[in-house]
Short mmCIF file of C-alpha atoms in Angstrom, two decimals:
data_model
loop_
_atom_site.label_atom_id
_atom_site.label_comp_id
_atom_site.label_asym_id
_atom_site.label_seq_id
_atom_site.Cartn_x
_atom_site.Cartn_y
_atom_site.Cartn_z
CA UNK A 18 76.69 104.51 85.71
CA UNK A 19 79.44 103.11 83.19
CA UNK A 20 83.04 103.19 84.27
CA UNK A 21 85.79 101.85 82.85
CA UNK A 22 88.59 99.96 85.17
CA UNK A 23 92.63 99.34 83.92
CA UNK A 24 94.29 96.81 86.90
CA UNK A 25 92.65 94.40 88.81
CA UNK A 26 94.79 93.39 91.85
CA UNK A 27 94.27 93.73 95.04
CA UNK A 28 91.78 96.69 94.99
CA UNK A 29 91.31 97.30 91.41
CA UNK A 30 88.92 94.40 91.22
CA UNK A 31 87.08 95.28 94.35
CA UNK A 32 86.22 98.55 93.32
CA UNK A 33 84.97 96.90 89.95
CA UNK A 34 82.74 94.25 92.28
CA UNK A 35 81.45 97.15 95.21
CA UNK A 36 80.45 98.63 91.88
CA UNK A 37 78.72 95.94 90.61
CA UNK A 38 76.91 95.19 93.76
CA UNK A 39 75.50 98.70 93.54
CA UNK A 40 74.42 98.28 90.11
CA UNK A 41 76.86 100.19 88.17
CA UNK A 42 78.87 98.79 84.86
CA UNK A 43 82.54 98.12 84.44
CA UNK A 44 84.36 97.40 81.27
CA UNK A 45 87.45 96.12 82.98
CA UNK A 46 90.87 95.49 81.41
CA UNK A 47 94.41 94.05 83.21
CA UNK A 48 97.64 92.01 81.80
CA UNK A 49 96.50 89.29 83.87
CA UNK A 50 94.07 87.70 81.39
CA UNK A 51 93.15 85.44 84.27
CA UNK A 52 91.99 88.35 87.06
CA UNK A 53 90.00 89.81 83.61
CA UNK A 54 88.33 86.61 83.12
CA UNK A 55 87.60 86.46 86.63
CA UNK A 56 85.27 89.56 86.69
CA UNK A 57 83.39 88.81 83.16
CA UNK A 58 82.23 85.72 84.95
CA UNK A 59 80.71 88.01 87.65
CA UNK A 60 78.68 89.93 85.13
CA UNK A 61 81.42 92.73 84.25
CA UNK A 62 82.86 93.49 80.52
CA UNK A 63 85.84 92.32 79.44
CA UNK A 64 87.87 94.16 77.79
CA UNK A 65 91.70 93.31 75.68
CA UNK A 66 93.11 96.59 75.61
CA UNK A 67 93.13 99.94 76.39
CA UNK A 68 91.84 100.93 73.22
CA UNK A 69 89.11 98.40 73.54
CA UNK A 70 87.77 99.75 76.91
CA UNK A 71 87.17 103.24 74.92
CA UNK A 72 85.57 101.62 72.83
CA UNK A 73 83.47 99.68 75.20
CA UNK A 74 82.40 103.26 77.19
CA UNK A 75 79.67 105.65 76.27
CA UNK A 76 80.88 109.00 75.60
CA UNK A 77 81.47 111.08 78.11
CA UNK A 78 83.68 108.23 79.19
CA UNK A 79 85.50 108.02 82.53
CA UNK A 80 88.00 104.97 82.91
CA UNK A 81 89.53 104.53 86.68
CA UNK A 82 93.52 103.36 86.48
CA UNK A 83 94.02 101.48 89.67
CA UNK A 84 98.09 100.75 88.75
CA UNK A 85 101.39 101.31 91.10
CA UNK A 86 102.51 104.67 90.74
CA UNK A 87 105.11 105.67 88.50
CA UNK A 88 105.84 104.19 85.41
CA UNK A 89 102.86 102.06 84.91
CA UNK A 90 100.51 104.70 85.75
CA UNK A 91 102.45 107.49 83.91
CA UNK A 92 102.35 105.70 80.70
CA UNK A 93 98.66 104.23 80.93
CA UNK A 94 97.34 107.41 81.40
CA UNK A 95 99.47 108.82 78.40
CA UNK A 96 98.11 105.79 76.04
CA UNK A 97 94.81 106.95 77.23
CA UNK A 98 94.95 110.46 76.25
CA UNK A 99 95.44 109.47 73.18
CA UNK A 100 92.60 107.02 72.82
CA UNK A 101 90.01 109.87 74.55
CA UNK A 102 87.82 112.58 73.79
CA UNK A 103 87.17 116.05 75.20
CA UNK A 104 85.10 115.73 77.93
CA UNK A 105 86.01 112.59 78.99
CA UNK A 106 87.83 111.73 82.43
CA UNK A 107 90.71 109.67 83.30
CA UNK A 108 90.63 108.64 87.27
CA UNK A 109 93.64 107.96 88.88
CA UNK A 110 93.11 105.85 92.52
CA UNK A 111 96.44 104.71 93.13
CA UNK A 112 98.89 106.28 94.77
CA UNK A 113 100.65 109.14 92.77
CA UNK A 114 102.89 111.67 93.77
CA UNK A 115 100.30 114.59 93.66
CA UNK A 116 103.00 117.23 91.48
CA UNK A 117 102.49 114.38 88.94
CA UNK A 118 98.99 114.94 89.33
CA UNK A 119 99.23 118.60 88.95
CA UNK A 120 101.53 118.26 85.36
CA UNK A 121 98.97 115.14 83.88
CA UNK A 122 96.09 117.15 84.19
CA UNK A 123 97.60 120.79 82.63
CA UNK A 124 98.87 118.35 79.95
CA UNK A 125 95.34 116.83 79.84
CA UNK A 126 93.44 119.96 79.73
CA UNK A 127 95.16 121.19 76.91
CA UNK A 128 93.25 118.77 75.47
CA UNK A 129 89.72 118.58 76.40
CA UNK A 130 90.15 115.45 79.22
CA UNK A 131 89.52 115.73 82.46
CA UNK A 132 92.14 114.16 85.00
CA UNK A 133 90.87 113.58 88.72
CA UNK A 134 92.63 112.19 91.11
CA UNK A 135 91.87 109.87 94.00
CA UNK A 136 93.57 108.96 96.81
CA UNK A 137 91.79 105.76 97.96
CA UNK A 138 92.06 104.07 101.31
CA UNK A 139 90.56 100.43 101.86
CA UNK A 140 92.80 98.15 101.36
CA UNK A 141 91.89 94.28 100.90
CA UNK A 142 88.81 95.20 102.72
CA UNK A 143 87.22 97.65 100.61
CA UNK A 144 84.61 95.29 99.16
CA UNK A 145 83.18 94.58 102.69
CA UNK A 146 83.93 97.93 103.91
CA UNK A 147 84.11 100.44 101.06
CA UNK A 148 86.79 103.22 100.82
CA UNK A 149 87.58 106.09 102.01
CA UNK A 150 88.80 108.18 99.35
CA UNK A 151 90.23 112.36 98.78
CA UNK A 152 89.16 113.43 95.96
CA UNK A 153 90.83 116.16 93.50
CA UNK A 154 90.03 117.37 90.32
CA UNK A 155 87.57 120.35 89.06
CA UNK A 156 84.18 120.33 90.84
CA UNK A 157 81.69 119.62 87.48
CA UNK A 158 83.59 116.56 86.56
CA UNK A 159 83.69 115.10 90.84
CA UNK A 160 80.26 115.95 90.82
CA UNK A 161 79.34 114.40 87.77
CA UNK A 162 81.40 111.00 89.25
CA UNK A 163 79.56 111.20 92.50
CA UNK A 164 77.22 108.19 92.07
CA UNK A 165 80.24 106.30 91.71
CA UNK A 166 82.03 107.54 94.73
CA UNK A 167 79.12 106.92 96.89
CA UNK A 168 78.94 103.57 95.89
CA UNK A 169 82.33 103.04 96.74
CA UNK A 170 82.42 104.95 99.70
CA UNK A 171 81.74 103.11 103.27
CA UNK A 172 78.61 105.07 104.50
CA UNK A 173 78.09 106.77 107.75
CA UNK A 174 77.68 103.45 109.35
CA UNK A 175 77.56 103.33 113.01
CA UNK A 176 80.29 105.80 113.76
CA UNK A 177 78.51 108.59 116.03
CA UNK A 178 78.31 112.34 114.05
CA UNK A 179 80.25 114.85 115.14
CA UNK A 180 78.21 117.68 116.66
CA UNK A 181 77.95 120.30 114.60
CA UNK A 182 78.53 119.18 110.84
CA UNK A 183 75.29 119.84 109.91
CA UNK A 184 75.80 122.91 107.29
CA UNK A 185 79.04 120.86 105.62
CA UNK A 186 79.34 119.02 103.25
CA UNK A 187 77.13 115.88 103.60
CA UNK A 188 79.60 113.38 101.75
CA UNK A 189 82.44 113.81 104.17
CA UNK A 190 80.63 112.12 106.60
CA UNK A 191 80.24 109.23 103.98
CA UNK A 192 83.32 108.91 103.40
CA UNK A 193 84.69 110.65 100.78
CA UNK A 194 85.65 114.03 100.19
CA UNK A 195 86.37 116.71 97.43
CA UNK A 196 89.33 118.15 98.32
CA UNK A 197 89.83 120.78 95.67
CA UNK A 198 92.06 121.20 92.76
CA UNK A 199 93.93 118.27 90.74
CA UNK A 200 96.53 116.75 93.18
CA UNK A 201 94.85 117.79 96.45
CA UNK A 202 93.47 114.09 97.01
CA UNK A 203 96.80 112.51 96.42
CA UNK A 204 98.20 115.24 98.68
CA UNK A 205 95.63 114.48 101.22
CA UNK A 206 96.16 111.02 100.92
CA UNK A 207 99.92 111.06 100.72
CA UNK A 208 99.88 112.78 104.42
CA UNK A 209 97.15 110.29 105.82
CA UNK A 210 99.95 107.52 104.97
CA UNK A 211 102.72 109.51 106.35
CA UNK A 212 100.67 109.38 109.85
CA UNK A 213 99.66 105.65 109.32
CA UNK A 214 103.26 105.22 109.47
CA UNK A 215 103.90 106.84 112.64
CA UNK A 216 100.34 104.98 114.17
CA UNK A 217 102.03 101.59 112.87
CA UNK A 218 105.50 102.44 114.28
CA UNK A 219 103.93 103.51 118.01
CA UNK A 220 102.04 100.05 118.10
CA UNK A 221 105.02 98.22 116.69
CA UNK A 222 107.16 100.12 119.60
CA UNK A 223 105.03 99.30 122.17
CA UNK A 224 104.02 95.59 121.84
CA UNK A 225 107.72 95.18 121.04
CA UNK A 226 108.74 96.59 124.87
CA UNK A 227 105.40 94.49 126.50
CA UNK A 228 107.24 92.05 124.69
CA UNK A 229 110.57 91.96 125.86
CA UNK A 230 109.85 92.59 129.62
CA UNK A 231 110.20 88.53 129.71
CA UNK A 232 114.03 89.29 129.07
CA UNK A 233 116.46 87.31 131.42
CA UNK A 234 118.47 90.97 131.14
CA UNK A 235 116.28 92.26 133.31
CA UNK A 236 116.34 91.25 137.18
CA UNK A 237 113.78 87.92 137.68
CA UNK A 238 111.18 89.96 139.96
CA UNK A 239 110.83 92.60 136.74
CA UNK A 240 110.05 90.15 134.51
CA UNK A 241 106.36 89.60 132.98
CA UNK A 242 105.55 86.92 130.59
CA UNK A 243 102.78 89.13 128.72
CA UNK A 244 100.09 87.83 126.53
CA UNK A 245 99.93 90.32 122.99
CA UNK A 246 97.18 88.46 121.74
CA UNK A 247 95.10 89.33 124.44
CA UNK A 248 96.84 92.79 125.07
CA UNK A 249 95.84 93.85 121.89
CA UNK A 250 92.15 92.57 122.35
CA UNK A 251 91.61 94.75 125.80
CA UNK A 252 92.72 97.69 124.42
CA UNK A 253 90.57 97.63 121.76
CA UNK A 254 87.88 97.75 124.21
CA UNK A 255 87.10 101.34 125.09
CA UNK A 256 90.64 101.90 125.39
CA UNK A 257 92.00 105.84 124.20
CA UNK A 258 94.40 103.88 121.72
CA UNK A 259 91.63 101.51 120.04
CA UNK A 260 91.25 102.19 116.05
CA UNK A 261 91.41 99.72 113.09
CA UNK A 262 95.01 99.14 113.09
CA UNK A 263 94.91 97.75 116.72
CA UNK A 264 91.62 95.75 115.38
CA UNK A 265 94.14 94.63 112.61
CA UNK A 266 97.51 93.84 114.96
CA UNK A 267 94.67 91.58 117.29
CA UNK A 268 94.48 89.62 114.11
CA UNK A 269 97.64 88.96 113.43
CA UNK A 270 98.65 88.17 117.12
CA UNK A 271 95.58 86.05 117.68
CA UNK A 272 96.55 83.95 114.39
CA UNK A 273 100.41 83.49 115.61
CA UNK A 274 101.78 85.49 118.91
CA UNK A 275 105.56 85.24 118.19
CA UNK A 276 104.57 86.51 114.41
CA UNK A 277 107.31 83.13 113.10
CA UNK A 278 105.92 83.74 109.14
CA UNK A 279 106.96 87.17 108.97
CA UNK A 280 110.26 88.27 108.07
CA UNK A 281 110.42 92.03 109.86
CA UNK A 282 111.68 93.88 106.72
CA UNK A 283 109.18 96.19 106.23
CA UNK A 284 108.72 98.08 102.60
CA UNK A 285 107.79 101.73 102.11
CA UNK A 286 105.66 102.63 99.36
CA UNK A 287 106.53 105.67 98.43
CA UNK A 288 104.50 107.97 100.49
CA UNK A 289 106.12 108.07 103.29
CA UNK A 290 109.15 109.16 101.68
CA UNK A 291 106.64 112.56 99.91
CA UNK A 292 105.06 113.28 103.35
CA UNK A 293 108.80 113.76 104.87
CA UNK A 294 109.69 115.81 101.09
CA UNK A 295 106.85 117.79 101.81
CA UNK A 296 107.59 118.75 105.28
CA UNK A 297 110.97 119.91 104.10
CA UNK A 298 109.57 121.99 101.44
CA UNK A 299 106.61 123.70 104.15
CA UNK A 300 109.05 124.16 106.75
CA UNK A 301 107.11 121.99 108.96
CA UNK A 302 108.52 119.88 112.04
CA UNK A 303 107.75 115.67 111.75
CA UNK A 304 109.74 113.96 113.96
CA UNK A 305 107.40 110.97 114.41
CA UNK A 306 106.45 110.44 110.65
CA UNK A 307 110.35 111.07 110.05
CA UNK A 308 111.56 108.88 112.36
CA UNK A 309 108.97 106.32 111.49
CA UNK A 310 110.15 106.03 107.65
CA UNK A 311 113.70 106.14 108.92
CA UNK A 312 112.65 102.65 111.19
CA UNK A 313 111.36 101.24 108.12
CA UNK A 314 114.97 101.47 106.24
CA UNK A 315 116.58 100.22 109.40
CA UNK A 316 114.09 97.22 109.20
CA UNK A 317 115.97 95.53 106.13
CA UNK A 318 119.03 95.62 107.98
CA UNK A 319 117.80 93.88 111.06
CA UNK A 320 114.51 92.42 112.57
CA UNK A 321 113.11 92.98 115.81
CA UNK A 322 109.34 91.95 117.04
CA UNK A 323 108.11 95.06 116.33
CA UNK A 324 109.14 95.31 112.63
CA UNK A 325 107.30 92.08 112.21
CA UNK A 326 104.11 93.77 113.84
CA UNK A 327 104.53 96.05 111.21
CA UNK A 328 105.21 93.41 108.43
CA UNK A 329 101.76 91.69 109.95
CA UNK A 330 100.04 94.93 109.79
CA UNK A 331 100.80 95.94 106.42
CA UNK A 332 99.41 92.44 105.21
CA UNK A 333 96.81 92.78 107.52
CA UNK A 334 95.48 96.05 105.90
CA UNK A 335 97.09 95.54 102.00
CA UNK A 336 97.53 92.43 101.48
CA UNK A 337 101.41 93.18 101.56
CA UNK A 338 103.24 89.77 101.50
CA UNK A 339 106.71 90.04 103.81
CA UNK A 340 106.85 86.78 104.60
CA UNK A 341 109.92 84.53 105.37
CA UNK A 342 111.50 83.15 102.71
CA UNK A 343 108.88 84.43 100.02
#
């Protein structure tokens, strides 16, 4: 299947090469002539413009915009509309606020293009791994688009079915799932980063009081000089609090215990901030997610251990530099 891909950073490119690897074709476009270049060499299409990767697409054409939400994606997908035709689809895998998703595609519609919307998990790793992704937009168009999902999608794998799935829908257990209407997947998604905040801020938390139990505050025969590295690495052995993050945080702690390159300050991305919003608007009691954005504000102010758990994590995962001094 042809698809057409505008930004090629950190996952943009990825999801052009998993694609690849599963014999699909890109026409691939970013500013950075360089990252462009980089994928034509691997057998992809380069493309100069926007205009160009239209061009470049059978009709019906579906181009994927893998851009940071906002401004860049909002006026991409505008340029686009006006470079489409009915019946074509414009993908957006980044990570919009989903009542933007809800406005582009009524605007869309009114015109003949269809605008899904997925909210893609991965990361750095998605090549080797594939991504999870949430998946909104009307059910033709998604099901139309499905060879490319399940190339992108990681696979049932070796993670044991759950008893009793067997008259659902088969691709959840792939990985990816059709949520419903446009803006469900970036809803979807926006809430599964809400509670990888929380997950990130309990591990950060708790390695950062194993931690300081070496303190000379407390009295001498109360004091343990802990090893994180290898903390980390039991638990993820059978332990109730194993997942990826904790395979991610034995990484980091492995690679440097006292975590020296990071600098603590952790970002927030934006959906965080939209889980909390929503919340408000439902009614609907988060004091962990809350409380876990609010330790991400404190975090610029001043840096503890934890924070630069966090900091590691957040590269571990993204690619998300917060690094000393960079």
């Amino acid at each position: 299947m042809q698809l057409g891909i505008v930004g090629l950073g950190r996952m943009g490119g990825n999801i052009a090469r998993r694609l690849a690897q599963a014999g699909h074709s890109c026409v691939v476009w970013d500013r950075n002539t360089a990252a462009v270049e980089a994928l034509a060499s691997e057998g992809n299409t380069a493309a100069t413009d926007l205009a160009d990767i239209v061009a470049k697409l059978e009709a019906p054409r579906a181009v994927w915009v893998m851009l940071p939400s906002g401004g860049p994606t909002e006026s991409t997908v505008n340029e686009l509309a006006g470079l489409l035709s009915a019946g074509d689809v414009i993908i957006d895998g980044g990570n919009s606020f989903y009542k933007d998703d809800i406005r582009r595609a009524a605007s869309l519609r009114e015109k003949g293009i269809v605008y899904v919307d997925v909210g893609t998990s991965g990361g750095v790793w998605g090549l080797e791994r594939g991504y999870c992704m949430m998946i909104g937009g009307e059910k033709a168009s998604v099901d139309r688009l499905d060879p490319i999902f399940a190339a992108l999608a990681p696979g049932l794998g070796d993670i044991p079915r759950t008893p009793g799935r067997e008259t659902r829908d088969p691709r959840v257990e792939q990985g990816y799932i059709h949520t419903g209407p446009a803006g469900s997947g970036h809803f979807v998604k926006m809430i599964h980063n809400g509670i990888e905040y929380g997950l990130m801020q309990a591990y950060a938390e708790g390695f950062d009081i194993l931690k300081n139990k070496a303190s000379t505050d407390l009295p001498e025969q109360e004091r343990f000089s802990l090893d994180m590295a290898d903390i980390a690495e039991v638990w993820r052995r059978g332990s109730v609090v194993s997942s990826w993050l904790l395979d991610l945080t034995a990484i980091a702690l492995t690679s440097d215990e006292k975590l020296t390159d990071y600098s603590g300050a952790v970002a927030d991305s934006g959906e965080g901030r939209w889980t909390v919003e929503a919340a408000v608007e439902e009614a609907v009691s988060a004091e962990v997610l809350t409380a876990a954005l609010f330790a991400r504000f404190r975090s610029r102010q001043d840096h503890t251990f934890g924070e630069k758990l966090l900091s590691a994590m957040r590269f571990q995962f993204g690619g998300h530099s917060e690094f000393k001094n960079k």
